[in-house]
Amino acid sequence: MIDLRSDTVTRPTQPMLEAMMAARVGDDVFGEDPTINELEAEVAKQFGKDAALFCASGTMANQIAIKCHTRPGDEVICETNSHVYIYEGGGIAFNSGCQVKPLPGVRGLINAQQVVEAINPDDIHKPVSRLVCLENSSNRGGGSIYQLSDIEDIRAICLQNNLKLHLDGARLWNALVARGETALQHGKQFDSISVCFSKGLGAPVGSVLVGNADFIHQARRVRKVYGGGMRQAGYLAAACLYALDHNVARLESDHNHAKYIASQLIKKDFVGKMLPVESNMIIFEVHGRFTPKAFVEKLAGSGIKCLAISPTQVRMVTHLDILPVMVEQLGHIIEHM
Ligand SMILES: *Cc1c(COP(=O)(O)O)cnc(C)c1O
């Protein structure tokens, strides 16, 4: 089975499981889980932030951040296809009572000029523009990556206008590895960042939210309200620590695999417009001999899973469990389609 549906399908490796089994744990609601404390301290340090909070999922980390940065009735600025807007169950409205001003980006990425134009004037008719959320890499943008200078420009606008800036960094490590940038460089730009260990990093569960001390103090309260206060969850944090140590640099091979698969696909007459492959995703149109659905079904017959993500597009995602031999095999299958 070659499962390219998502980078969330990975299963923990034997050494990761051993690290989990060996974890020292305690009751994290009492702040007594040494492994969670270690993970939070380590991630905070990497991003140059005061503190961090271990969360059950990326959605939870984003939703806690949005809740902490806003008040009901405020407006959150984000890209039209961003995860916080389209894939979190209306959580911005449900949890924070805020509305969204969605901006159409280029492959999921917005720019400073768009943000300037989206900020409401001080007018009692208008909601208060309070928060900008970016996503890097962008999921629906096909793993597209922000230029650091574009983030800096958006940051400057936020500072000038008293807006907070949050990053949904579910795949930030993919972006950092692809661009040769550091967590510290990105930590400087944002009031808060959520990162996921259950995507490219291959852990079974876990996200971390980073920010300044006051923010994380507040976030810890909100996490409890959301039912996210876990007890001996150090077993999970151990997987995340293992992933940080072993699975970051190797993301480069996922990116190379994606580029190779893309180069094979693009030769085919049934493959149309393809989004630039910047990290571990390939999103492409399928037409002519195959509909996206028929293409996905055809590959399924050869033990390959991928997703038709729209009536015209198919998505493939590379990850830890996609080995070089599988990529070769897939290349061969595509060649003979
Ligand atoms: C996966 C993902 C998340 C978090 O998803 P969970 O399944 O809740 O962990 C957040 N943002 C983006 C862009 C994602 O791809």
CSV table of C-alpha atoms and ligand atoms in Angstrom, one decimal:
chain,number,residue,atom,x,y,z
A,1,MET,CA,0.0,0.0,0.0
A,2,ILE,CA,1.3,3.4,-1.0
A,3,ASP,CA,-0.8,6.0,0.8
A,4,LEU,CA,-0.4,9.5,-0.6
A,5,ARG,CA,-3.7,10.8,0.7
A,6,SER,CA,-2.2,12.9,3.5
A,7,ASP,CA,0.9,13.2,5.6
A,8,THR,CA,-1.3,12.4,8.6
A,9,VAL,CA,-1.5,8.6,7.7
A,10,THR,CA,2.0,7.8,9.1
A,11,ARG,CA,2.3,5.3,11.9
A,12,PRO,CA,4.9,5.6,14.7
A,13,THR,CA,8.1,3.7,14.0
A,14,GLN,CA,9.6,1.2,16.4
A,15,PRO,CA,12.1,3.6,17.8
A,16,MET,CA,9.4,6.3,18.3
A,17,LEU,CA,7.3,3.7,20.1
A,18,GLU,CA,10.2,2.8,22.3
A,19,ALA,CA,10.8,6.5,23.1
A,20,MET,CA,7.1,6.7,24.1
A,21,MET,CA,7.3,3.6,26.2
A,22,ALA,CA,10.3,5.0,28.1
A,23,ALA,CA,8.7,8.4,28.8
A,24,ARG,CA,8.7,9.7,32.3
A,25,VAL,CA,5.2,11.0,33.0
A,26,GLY,CA,3.1,12.8,35.6
A,27,ASP,CA,-0.2,14.7,35.8
A,28,ASP,CA,0.1,17.5,33.3
A,29,VAL,CA,-2.9,19.4,34.7
A,30,PHE,CA,-0.8,19.8,37.9
A,31,GLY,CA,2.1,20.8,35.6
A,32,GLU,CA,3.9,17.6,36.7
A,33,ASP,CA,4.6,15.7,33.4
A,34,PRO,CA,8.3,16.1,32.9
A,35,THR,CA,8.1,15.0,29.2
A,36,ILE,CA,5.4,17.5,28.3
A,37,ASN,CA,7.4,20.2,30.2
A,38,GLU,CA,10.5,19.3,28.3
A,39,LEU,CA,8.6,19.4,24.9
A,40,GLU,CA,7.0,22.7,25.7
A,41,ALA,CA,10.3,24.2,26.8
A,42,GLU,CA,12.1,22.9,23.8
A,43,VAL,CA,9.6,24.2,21.2
A,44,ALA,CA,9.4,27.6,23.0
A,45,LYS,CA,13.2,27.8,22.9
A,46,GLN,CA,13.4,26.9,19.2
A,47,PHE,CA,10.9,29.7,18.3
A,48,GLY,CA,12.5,32.2,20.8
A,49,LYS,CA,9.2,32.4,22.7
A,50,ASP,CA,8.6,32.5,26.5
A,51,ALA,CA,6.4,29.5,26.7
A,52,ALA,CA,4.5,26.8,24.9
A,53,LEU,CA,1.4,24.6,25.4
A,54,PHE,CA,0.9,21.0,24.3
A,55,CYS,CA,-2.4,20.5,22.6
A,56,ALA,CA,-4.4,17.4,21.3
A,57,SER,CA,-4.6,18.7,17.7
A,58,GLY,CA,-3.7,21.5,15.4
A,59,THR,CA,-7.3,22.6,15.4
A,60,MET,CA,-7.3,22.9,19.1
A,61,ALA,CA,-4.1,24.9,19.1
A,62,ASN,CA,-5.4,27.3,16.5
A,63,GLN,CA,-8.8,27.7,18.2
A,64,ILE,CA,-7.2,28.4,21.5
A,65,ALA,CA,-5.0,31.0,19.9
A,66,ILE,CA,-7.9,32.7,18.2
A,67,LYS,CA,-9.9,32.7,21.4
A,68,CYS,CA,-7.0,34.3,23.3
A,69,HIS,CA,-6.3,37.0,20.8
A,70,THR,CA,-10.0,38.2,20.2
A,71,ARG,CA,-13.2,39.2,21.8
A,72,PRO,CA,-16.7,38.3,20.5
A,73,GLY,CA,-17.7,40.5,17.6
A,74,ASP,CA,-14.1,41.0,16.4
A,75,GLU,CA,-13.0,40.3,12.9
A,76,VAL,CA,-10.3,37.8,11.9
A,77,ILE,CA,-8.5,38.3,8.7
A,78,CYS,CA,-7.3,35.1,6.9
A,79,GLU,CA,-7.0,33.6,3.4
A,80,THR,CA,-10.2,32.2,1.8
A,81,ASN,CA,-8.9,28.6,1.8
A,82,SER,CA,-7.2,28.7,5.1
A,83,HIS,CA,-7.6,25.7,7.5
A,84,VAL,CA,-8.9,28.0,10.4
A,85,TYR,CA,-11.7,29.2,8.1
A,86,ILE,CA,-12.8,26.2,6.1
A,87,TYR,CA,-11.7,23.1,8.0
A,88,GLU,CA,-12.2,23.9,11.7
A,89,GLY,CA,-16.0,23.4,11.8
A,90,GLY,CA,-16.8,27.1,12.0
A,91,GLY,CA,-14.7,27.2,15.2
A,92,ILE,CA,-13.9,30.9,14.8
A,93,ALA,CA,-17.7,31.7,15.2
A,94,PHE,CA,-18.4,28.8,17.6
A,95,ASN,CA,-15.6,29.2,20.0
A,96,SER,CA,-14.7,32.9,19.8
A,97,GLY,CA,-17.9,34.6,18.5
A,98,CYS,CA,-15.8,36.3,15.8
A,99,GLN,CA,-16.5,36.8,12.1
A,100,VAL,CA,-14.0,36.3,9.3
A,101,LYS,CA,-12.8,38.6,6.6
A,102,PRO,CA,-11.5,36.0,4.1
A,103,LEU,CA,-9.0,37.3,1.5
A,104,PRO,CA,-8.4,35.6,-1.8
A,105,GLY,CA,-4.7,34.8,-1.9
A,106,VAL,CA,-2.4,33.3,-4.5
A,107,ARG,CA,-2.1,29.6,-3.7
A,108,GLY,CA,-3.3,30.3,-0.1
A,109,LEU,CA,-0.8,33.1,0.5
A,110,ILE,CA,-1.9,36.8,1.1
A,111,ASN,CA,0.1,40.0,1.1
A,112,ALA,CA,0.5,43.1,3.2
A,113,GLN,CA,-1.4,45.3,0.8
A,114,GLN,CA,-4.5,43.0,1.0
A,115,VAL,CA,-4.2,43.1,4.8
A,116,VAL,CA,-4.1,46.9,4.8
A,117,GLU,CA,-7.2,47.1,2.7
A,118,ALA,CA,-9.0,44.6,4.9
A,119,ILE,CA,-8.5,46.5,8.2
A,120,ASN,CA,-11.7,48.2,9.2
A,121,PRO,CA,-11.7,51.9,10.1
A,122,ASP,CA,-12.6,53.0,13.6
A,123,ASP,CA,-16.3,53.1,12.9
A,124,ILE,CA,-19.1,51.9,15.3
A,125,HIS,CA,-20.7,50.1,12.4
A,126,LYS,CA,-17.7,47.9,11.8
A,127,PRO,CA,-16.3,44.9,13.7
A,128,VAL,CA,-12.9,45.5,15.2
A,129,SER,CA,-10.2,44.0,13.0
A,130,ARG,CA,-8.2,42.2,15.7
A,131,LEU,CA,-6.2,39.3,14.3
A,132,VAL,CA,-4.5,38.1,11.1
A,133,CYS,CA,-4.0,34.4,10.7
A,134,LEU,CA,-1.5,33.1,8.1
A,135,GLU,CA,-0.9,29.5,7.1
A,136,ASN,CA,2.6,28.3,6.2
A,137,SER,CA,2.9,26.1,4.3
A,138,SER,CA,-0.6,26.5,2.8
A,139,ASN,CA,-2.5,23.2,2.7
A,140,ARG,CA,-5.0,24.2,0.0
A,141,GLY,CA,-2.3,26.1,-1.8
A,142,GLY,CA,-0.5,22.8,-2.4
A,143,GLY,CA,2.2,23.2,0.2
A,144,SER,CA,3.0,26.7,-1.0
A,145,ILE,CA,5.4,28.7,1.2
A,146,TYR,CA,5.6,32.4,2.2
A,147,GLN,CA,8.6,34.5,1.5
A,148,LEU,CA,10.0,35.6,4.8
A,149,SER,CA,10.0,39.2,3.6
A,150,ASP,CA,6.2,39.0,2.8
A,151,ILE,CA,5.6,37.8,6.4
A,152,GLU,CA,7.7,40.7,7.7
A,153,ASP,CA,5.7,43.2,5.6
A,154,ILE,CA,2.4,41.8,7.1
A,155,ARG,CA,3.9,41.9,10.6
A,156,ALA,CA,4.7,45.6,10.1
A,157,ILE,CA,1.1,46.3,9.1
A,158,CYS,CA,-0.2,44.4,12.1
A,159,LEU,CA,2.1,46.3,14.5
A,160,GLN,CA,1.1,49.7,13.0
A,161,ASN,CA,-2.6,48.8,13.3
A,162,ASN,CA,-2.6,47.0,16.7
A,163,LEU,CA,-3.5,43.7,15.2
A,164,LYS,CA,-2.2,40.3,16.5
A,165,LEU,CA,-0.6,37.9,14.1
A,166,HIS,CA,-1.1,34.1,14.4
A,167,LEU,CA,0.5,31.4,12.3
A,168,ASP,CA,-1.1,28.1,11.5
A,169,GLY,CA,2.2,26.3,11.2
A,170,ALA,CA,0.8,22.8,10.9
A,171,ARG,CA,3.5,22.2,8.2
A,172,LEU,CA,5.9,25.0,9.2
A,173,TRP,CA,8.8,22.6,9.4
A,174,ASN,CA,8.3,21.7,5.8
A,175,ALA,CA,8.5,25.4,4.9
A,176,LEU,CA,11.6,25.9,7.1
A,177,VAL,CA,13.4,22.9,5.6
A,178,ALA,CA,12.4,23.8,2.0
A,179,ARG,CA,13.7,27.4,2.5
A,180,GLY,CA,16.6,26.8,4.8
A,181,GLU,CA,15.1,29.1,7.4
A,182,THR,CA,15.0,28.8,11.1
A,183,ALA,CA,12.2,28.6,13.7
A,184,LEU,CA,13.7,31.6,15.4
A,185,GLN,CA,13.3,33.8,12.3
A,186,HIS,CA,9.7,32.9,12.1
A,187,GLY,CA,9.1,33.1,15.9
A,188,LYS,CA,10.0,36.7,15.8
A,189,GLN,CA,7.3,37.6,13.3
A,190,PHE,CA,4.2,36.2,15.1
A,191,ASP,CA,2.4,36.7,18.4
A,192,SER,CA,1.6,33.0,18.3
A,193,ILE,CA,2.4,29.9,16.3
A,194,SER,CA,0.8,26.5,16.2
A,195,VAL,CA,2.8,23.5,15.0
A,196,CYS,CA,1.8,19.9,14.3
A,197,PHE,CA,3.8,16.8,15.1
A,198,SER,CA,1.2,14.5,13.5
A,199,LYS,CA,1.8,15.7,9.9
A,200,GLY,CA,5.2,15.4,8.3
A,201,LEU,CA,7.0,14.8,11.6
A,202,GLY,CA,5.3,11.4,11.9
A,203,ALA,CA,4.0,11.5,15.5
A,204,PRO,CA,0.6,9.9,16.2
A,205,VAL,CA,-0.8,12.9,18.1
A,206,GLY,CA,0.2,16.3,19.2
A,207,SER,CA,0.5,20.0,18.4
A,208,VAL,CA,2.1,22.8,20.3
A,209,LEU,CA,1.2,26.5,20.6
A,210,VAL,CA,3.9,29.0,21.3
A,211,GLY,CA,3.7,32.6,22.5
A,212,ASN,CA,4.7,35.0,25.3
A,213,ALA,CA,4.1,34.1,28.9
A,214,ASP,CA,0.8,35.9,29.4
A,215,PHE,CA,-0.6,34.5,26.3
A,216,ILE,CA,0.3,30.9,27.1
A,217,HIS,CA,-1.0,31.4,30.7
A,218,GLN,CA,-4.4,32.4,29.2
A,219,ALA,CA,-4.1,29.6,26.5
A,220,ARG,CA,-3.7,27.0,29.3
A,221,ARG,CA,-7.0,28.2,30.9
A,222,VAL,CA,-8.8,28.0,27.5
A,223,ARG,CA,-7.4,24.6,26.8
A,224,LYS,CA,-8.9,23.4,30.0
A,225,VAL,CA,-12.3,24.9,29.1
A,226,TYR,CA,-12.1,23.1,25.7
A,227,GLY,CA,-11.5,19.8,27.5
A,228,GLY,CA,-7.9,19.6,26.5
A,229,GLY,CA,-6.3,19.3,29.9
A,230,MET,CA,-4.7,15.9,29.6
A,231,ARG,CA,-3.0,13.9,32.4
A,232,GLN,CA,-0.1,11.5,31.7
A,233,ALA,CA,0.1,12.7,28.1
A,234,GLY,CA,3.9,12.6,28.3
A,235,TYR,CA,3.7,9.3,26.4
A,236,LEU,CA,2.5,11.4,23.5
A,237,ALA,CA,4.9,14.3,24.0
A,238,ALA,CA,7.7,11.7,23.9
A,239,ALA,CA,6.8,10.9,20.4
A,240,CYS,CA,6.9,14.6,19.5
A,241,LEU,CA,10.3,15.0,21.1
A,242,TYR,CA,11.5,12.0,19.2
A,243,ALA,CA,10.1,13.5,16.0
A,244,LEU,CA,11.9,16.8,16.6
A,245,ASP,CA,15.2,15.1,17.0
A,246,HIS,CA,14.9,12.6,14.1
A,247,ASN,CA,12.3,13.7,11.6
A,248,VAL,CA,12.8,17.3,10.7
A,249,ALA,CA,15.9,17.2,8.4
A,250,ARG,CA,14.5,14.2,6.6
A,251,LEU,CA,11.6,16.3,5.3
A,252,GLU,CA,13.9,17.2,2.5
A,253,SER,CA,13.5,13.7,1.1
A,254,ASP,CA,9.7,14.1,1.1
A,255,HIS,CA,10.1,17.2,-0.9
A,256,ASN,CA,12.4,15.5,-3.4
A,257,HIS,CA,10.0,12.6,-3.7
A,258,ALA,CA,7.2,15.1,-4.4
A,259,LYS,CA,9.2,16.8,-7.1
A,260,TYR,CA,10.1,13.5,-8.7
A,261,ILE,CA,6.4,12.3,-8.7
A,262,ALA,CA,5.4,15.7,-10.2
A,263,SER,CA,8.0,15.4,-12.9
A,264,GLN,CA,6.5,12.0,-13.9
A,265,LEU,CA,2.9,13.2,-13.8
A,266,ILE,CA,3.5,16.3,-15.8
A,267,LYS,CA,4.6,14.2,-18.9
A,268,LYS,CA,1.1,12.7,-19.1
A,269,ASP,CA,-1.5,13.9,-21.5
A,270,PHE,CA,-4.3,13.5,-18.9
A,271,VAL,CA,-2.5,15.8,-16.4
A,272,GLY,CA,-3.3,19.5,-16.7
A,273,LYS,CA,-2.4,22.5,-14.7
A,274,MET,CA,-0.2,21.6,-11.7
A,275,LEU,CA,0.5,23.9,-8.8
A,276,PRO,CA,4.2,24.6,-8.2
A,277,VAL,CA,5.7,21.8,-6.0
A,278,GLU,CA,7.4,23.7,-3.1
A,279,SER,CA,7.2,21.1,-0.4
A,280,ASN,CA,5.5,17.7,0.1
A,281,MET,CA,2.3,18.2,-1.9
A,282,ILE,CA,1.3,17.8,-5.5
A,283,ILE,CA,-2.0,19.2,-6.7
A,284,PHE,CA,-2.8,18.8,-10.3
A,285,GLU,CA,-5.7,18.8,-12.7
A,286,VAL,CA,-6.8,15.6,-14.4
A,287,HIS,CA,-8.7,15.7,-17.7
A,288,GLY,CA,-9.2,13.9,-21.0
A,289,ARG,CA,-8.7,10.2,-20.6
A,290,PHE,CA,-9.5,10.3,-16.9
A,291,THR,CA,-11.7,12.2,-14.6
A,292,PRO,CA,-10.0,12.8,-11.2
A,293,LYS,CA,-12.3,10.2,-9.7
A,294,ALA,CA,-11.5,7.6,-12.4
A,295,PHE,CA,-7.7,8.4,-12.0
A,296,VAL,CA,-7.9,7.8,-8.3
A,297,GLU,CA,-9.8,4.6,-8.7
A,298,LYS,CA,-7.3,3.4,-11.4
A,299,LEU,CA,-4.4,4.0,-9.0
A,300,ALA,CA,-6.3,2.3,-6.1
A,301,GLY,CA,-6.3,-0.8,-8.3
A,302,SER,CA,-2.5,-0.8,-8.1
A,303,GLY,CA,-2.5,-0.3,-4.3
A,304,ILE,CA,-1.9,3.5,-4.5
A,305,LYS,CA,-4.2,5.9,-2.6
A,306,CYS,CA,-4.6,9.5,-3.3
A,307,LEU,CA,-7.4,12.0,-3.2
A,308,ALA,CA,-9.7,13.8,-5.7
A,309,ILE,CA,-9.9,17.1,-3.8
A,310,SER,CA,-12.2,18.9,-6.3
A,311,PRO,CA,-14.1,18.0,-9.4
A,312,THR,CA,-11.0,18.8,-11.4
A,313,GLN,CA,-8.0,18.2,-9.1
A,314,VAL,CA,-6.1,15.4,-7.5
A,315,ARG,CA,-3.7,15.7,-4.5
A,316,MET,CA,-0.8,13.5,-3.5
A,317,VAL,CA,1.2,14.1,-0.3
A,318,THR,CA,4.6,12.6,0.5
A,319,HIS,CA,5.7,11.7,4.0
A,320,LEU,CA,7.8,9.5,6.3
A,321,ASP,CA,6.1,6.2,5.3
A,322,ILE,CA,6.6,6.9,1.5
A,323,LEU,CA,9.9,5.1,0.9
A,324,PRO,CA,12.2,5.7,-2.2
A,325,VAL,CA,11.3,2.3,-3.6
A,326,MET,CA,7.6,3.2,-3.5
A,327,VAL,CA,8.3,6.5,-5.3
A,328,GLU,CA,10.1,4.5,-8.0
A,329,GLN,CA,7.2,2.1,-8.2
A,330,LEU,CA,4.7,4.9,-8.5
A,331,GLY,CA,6.8,6.6,-11.2
A,332,HIS,CA,6.8,3.3,-13.1
A,333,ILE,CA,3.0,3.0,-12.8
A,334,ILE,CA,2.4,6.5,-13.9
A,335,GLU,CA,4.7,6.0,-16.9
A,336,HIS,CA,2.5,3.2,-18.1
A,337,MET,CA,-0.8,4.8,-17.7
B,1,LIG,C1,-3.8,19.4,9.6
B,1,LIG,C2,-3.9,20.9,9.7
B,1,LIG,C3,-4.2,21.5,10.9
B,1,LIG,C4,-4.6,20.7,12.2
B,1,LIG,O1,-5.4,19.7,12.0
B,1,LIG,P1,-5.7,18.6,13.1
B,1,LIG,O2,-6.2,17.5,12.4
B,1,LIG,O3,-6.7,19.3,14.0
B,1,LIG,O4,-4.4,18.3,13.9
B,1,LIG,C5,-4.2,22.9,10.9
B,1,LIG,N1,-3.9,23.6,9.9
B,1,LIG,C6,-3.5,23.0,8.7
B,1,LIG,C7,-3.1,23.9,7.6
B,1,LIG,C8,-3.5,21.6,8.6
B,1,LIG,O5,-3.2,21.1,7.4
